[in-house]
Coordinates of C-alpha atoms and ligand atoms in Angstrom, one line a residue:
M24 CA 0.1 -0.1 -0.1
K25 CA 1.4 3.4 -0.9
I26 CA 0.1 6.6 0.7
M27 CA 1.0 10.1 -0.1
I28 CA 1.4 12.4 2.8
L29 CA 1.2 16.2 1.9
N30 CA 2.2 19.1 4.2
G31 CA 1.3 22.6 3.2
P32 CA 2.9 26.0 3.8
N33 CA 5.1 26.7 6.8
L34 CA 5.1 23.2 8.1
D35 CA 8.7 23.1 6.8
M36 CA 9.4 25.7 9.8
L37 CA 8.2 23.4 12.5
G38 CA 10.5 23.9 15.3
V39 CA 11.1 27.5 14.6
R40 CA 7.5 28.5 13.8
Q41 CA 5.5 29.6 16.9
P42 CA 6.9 26.7 19.2
E43 CA 4.3 27.5 21.8
I44 CA 1.8 26.2 19.4
Y45 CA 3.4 23.8 17.2
G46 CA 6.1 22.5 19.6
N47 CA 9.8 22.2 19.3
K48 CA 10.3 19.2 17.0
D49 CA 11.2 20.2 13.5
Y50 CA 10.0 19.0 10.1
D51 CA 12.8 16.4 9.8
D52 CA 11.7 15.0 13.1
L53 CA 8.1 14.6 11.6
C54 CA 9.2 12.9 8.5
F55 CA 11.5 10.5 10.5
E56 CA 8.6 9.6 12.8
I57 CA 6.2 9.2 9.8
D58 CA 8.8 6.8 8.0
E59 CA 9.1 4.8 11.3
W60 CA 5.3 4.4 11.8
A61 CA 4.7 3.6 8.1
G62 CA 7.5 1.1 8.1
D63 CA 6.1 -0.6 11.0
M64 CA 2.7 -0.7 9.3
G65 CA 4.2 -2.0 6.0
I66 CA 3.0 1.2 4.4
M67 CA 5.2 2.9 1.7
A68 CA 4.8 6.7 2.7
D69 CA 5.7 9.3 0.2
V70 CA 6.0 12.4 2.4
R71 CA 6.0 15.9 0.6
Q72 CA 5.9 19.5 1.7
S73 CA 5.2 22.6 -0.4
N74 CA 4.6 26.3 0.3
Y75 CA 2.9 26.7 -3.0
E76 CA -0.8 26.0 -3.6
G77 CA -0.3 24.8 -7.2
E78 CA 2.5 22.5 -6.4
L79 CA 0.3 20.7 -3.7
V80 CA -2.4 20.5 -6.6
E81 CA 0.0 18.8 -8.9
F82 CA 1.3 16.5 -6.1
I83 CA -2.5 15.3 -5.8
H84 CA -2.8 14.9 -9.4
E85 CA 0.4 12.8 -9.2
A86 CA -1.2 10.6 -6.4
Y87 CA -4.1 10.0 -9.1
E88 CA -1.9 9.2 -11.9
D89 CA 0.5 7.0 -10.0
N90 CA -2.3 5.0 -8.3
F91 CA -1.7 5.8 -4.8
D92 CA -4.0 4.1 -2.3
G93 CA -4.7 7.1 -0.2
V94 CA -3.8 10.6 0.7
I95 CA -3.0 12.1 4.1
I96 CA -3.0 16.0 3.9
N97 CA -2.3 18.8 6.3
P98 CA -2.9 21.7 4.0
A99 CA -2.0 24.0 6.7
A100 CA -3.5 27.6 6.0
Y101 CA -4.9 26.5 2.7
T102 CA -7.3 24.2 4.8
H103 CA -9.5 27.3 5.3
Y104 CA -9.7 28.7 1.7
S105 CA -8.3 26.6 -1.0
Y106 CA -11.0 25.5 -3.3
A107 CA -8.2 24.4 -5.7
I108 CA -7.0 21.8 -3.2
R109 CA -10.5 20.7 -2.5
D110 CA -11.2 20.4 -6.2
A111 CA -7.9 18.4 -6.8
L112 CA -8.8 16.0 -3.9
L113 CA -12.1 15.5 -5.5
I114 CA -10.4 14.0 -8.4
L115 CA -9.1 11.1 -6.3
N116 CA -11.2 7.9 -6.0
V117 CA -9.2 6.8 -2.8
P118 CA -9.7 7.9 0.8
V119 CA -8.3 11.1 2.0
V120 CA -7.5 11.9 5.7
E121 CA -7.1 15.5 7.0
V122 CA -4.6 16.1 9.7
H123 CA -3.9 19.0 11.9
L124 CA -1.4 19.3 14.5
T125 CA -3.4 21.7 16.5
D126 CA -7.1 21.6 17.3
I127 CA -8.3 24.1 14.6
S128 CA -11.8 24.3 16.3
Q129 CA -10.2 25.9 19.4
R130 CA -8.2 28.5 17.8
D131 CA -8.9 31.7 15.8
E132 CA -12.3 32.1 14.2
F133 CA -11.0 31.8 10.6
R134 CA -9.3 28.3 11.5
R135 CA -12.6 26.9 12.5
H136 CA -13.7 26.1 9.1
S137 CA -12.0 23.6 6.7
V138 CA -13.0 23.6 3.1
I139 CA -11.9 19.8 2.8
S140 CA -13.4 18.1 5.9
D141 CA -16.6 17.2 4.4
I142 CA -15.0 15.4 1.5
C143 CA -12.5 13.6 3.7
A144 CA -12.8 10.1 5.2
K145 CA -11.6 11.3 8.5
T146 CA -10.1 14.5 10.1
I147 CA -7.7 14.3 13.0
K148 CA -6.9 17.5 14.9
G149 CA -5.0 18.5 17.9
K150 CA -2.9 15.5 18.4
G151 CA 0.5 16.8 17.3
F152 CA 2.6 14.5 15.2
E153 CA 0.6 11.5 16.6
G154 CA -2.2 12.5 14.3
Y155 CA -0.2 11.4 11.4
K156 CA 0.2 8.1 13.1
E157 CA -3.5 7.9 13.4
A158 CA -4.1 8.8 9.8
L159 CA -1.8 5.9 8.8
E160 CA -3.5 3.5 11.1
F161 CA -6.8 4.4 9.2
F162 CA -5.2 3.0 6.1
F163 CA -3.5 0.1 7.9
D164 CA -7.1 -1.0 9.1
L165 CA -8.2 -1.0 5.5
L166 CA -5.4 -3.6 4.7
Ligands
DQA222 C1 -2.4 23.7 10.9 C2 -3.5 24.7 11.2 C3 -3.7 25.8 10.3 O1 -4.8 26.6 10.7 C4 -2.6 26.5 10.1 O2 -2.5 27.5 9.2 C5 -1.2 25.8 9.9 C6 -1.1 24.3 10.6 C7 -2.1 22.6 11.9 O3 -1.5 21.7 11.7 O4 -2.5 22.7 13.1 O5 -0.4 26.0 9.2 O6 -2.9 22.9 9.6

């Protein structure tokens, strides 16, 4: 099973970016933990990050064209307004799991709405890095 894991803008700055909110661990730590979890579950995880909406859209197209079995996405700020990412996810005929490190329902008003939640099989929020593990487990349980 191969799963594409997509991370949106500013997630490459984890560890530096608002550590009081996102913690001290950096993006490499996140990638390392995802690789470990995926390895243990026998899942091939292709982890990518972009600060550009169009590049994220193209990654989603690639997930379609290369027959990925699912997508885990943390679109970061794009969560709240990117209809382009929503439309791209609608191309897929495999499950999509939405992940947020923080609980977006408990933060600023503008973060409370996700334009992709209703088209995702599951939304995981507020669990930090562990949220990605839970998302991988969703796919593991499908195996
Ligand atoms: C985030 C929450 C978003 O509101 C924010 O813009 C992010 C990260 C999260 O993982 O908690 O960049 O998606």
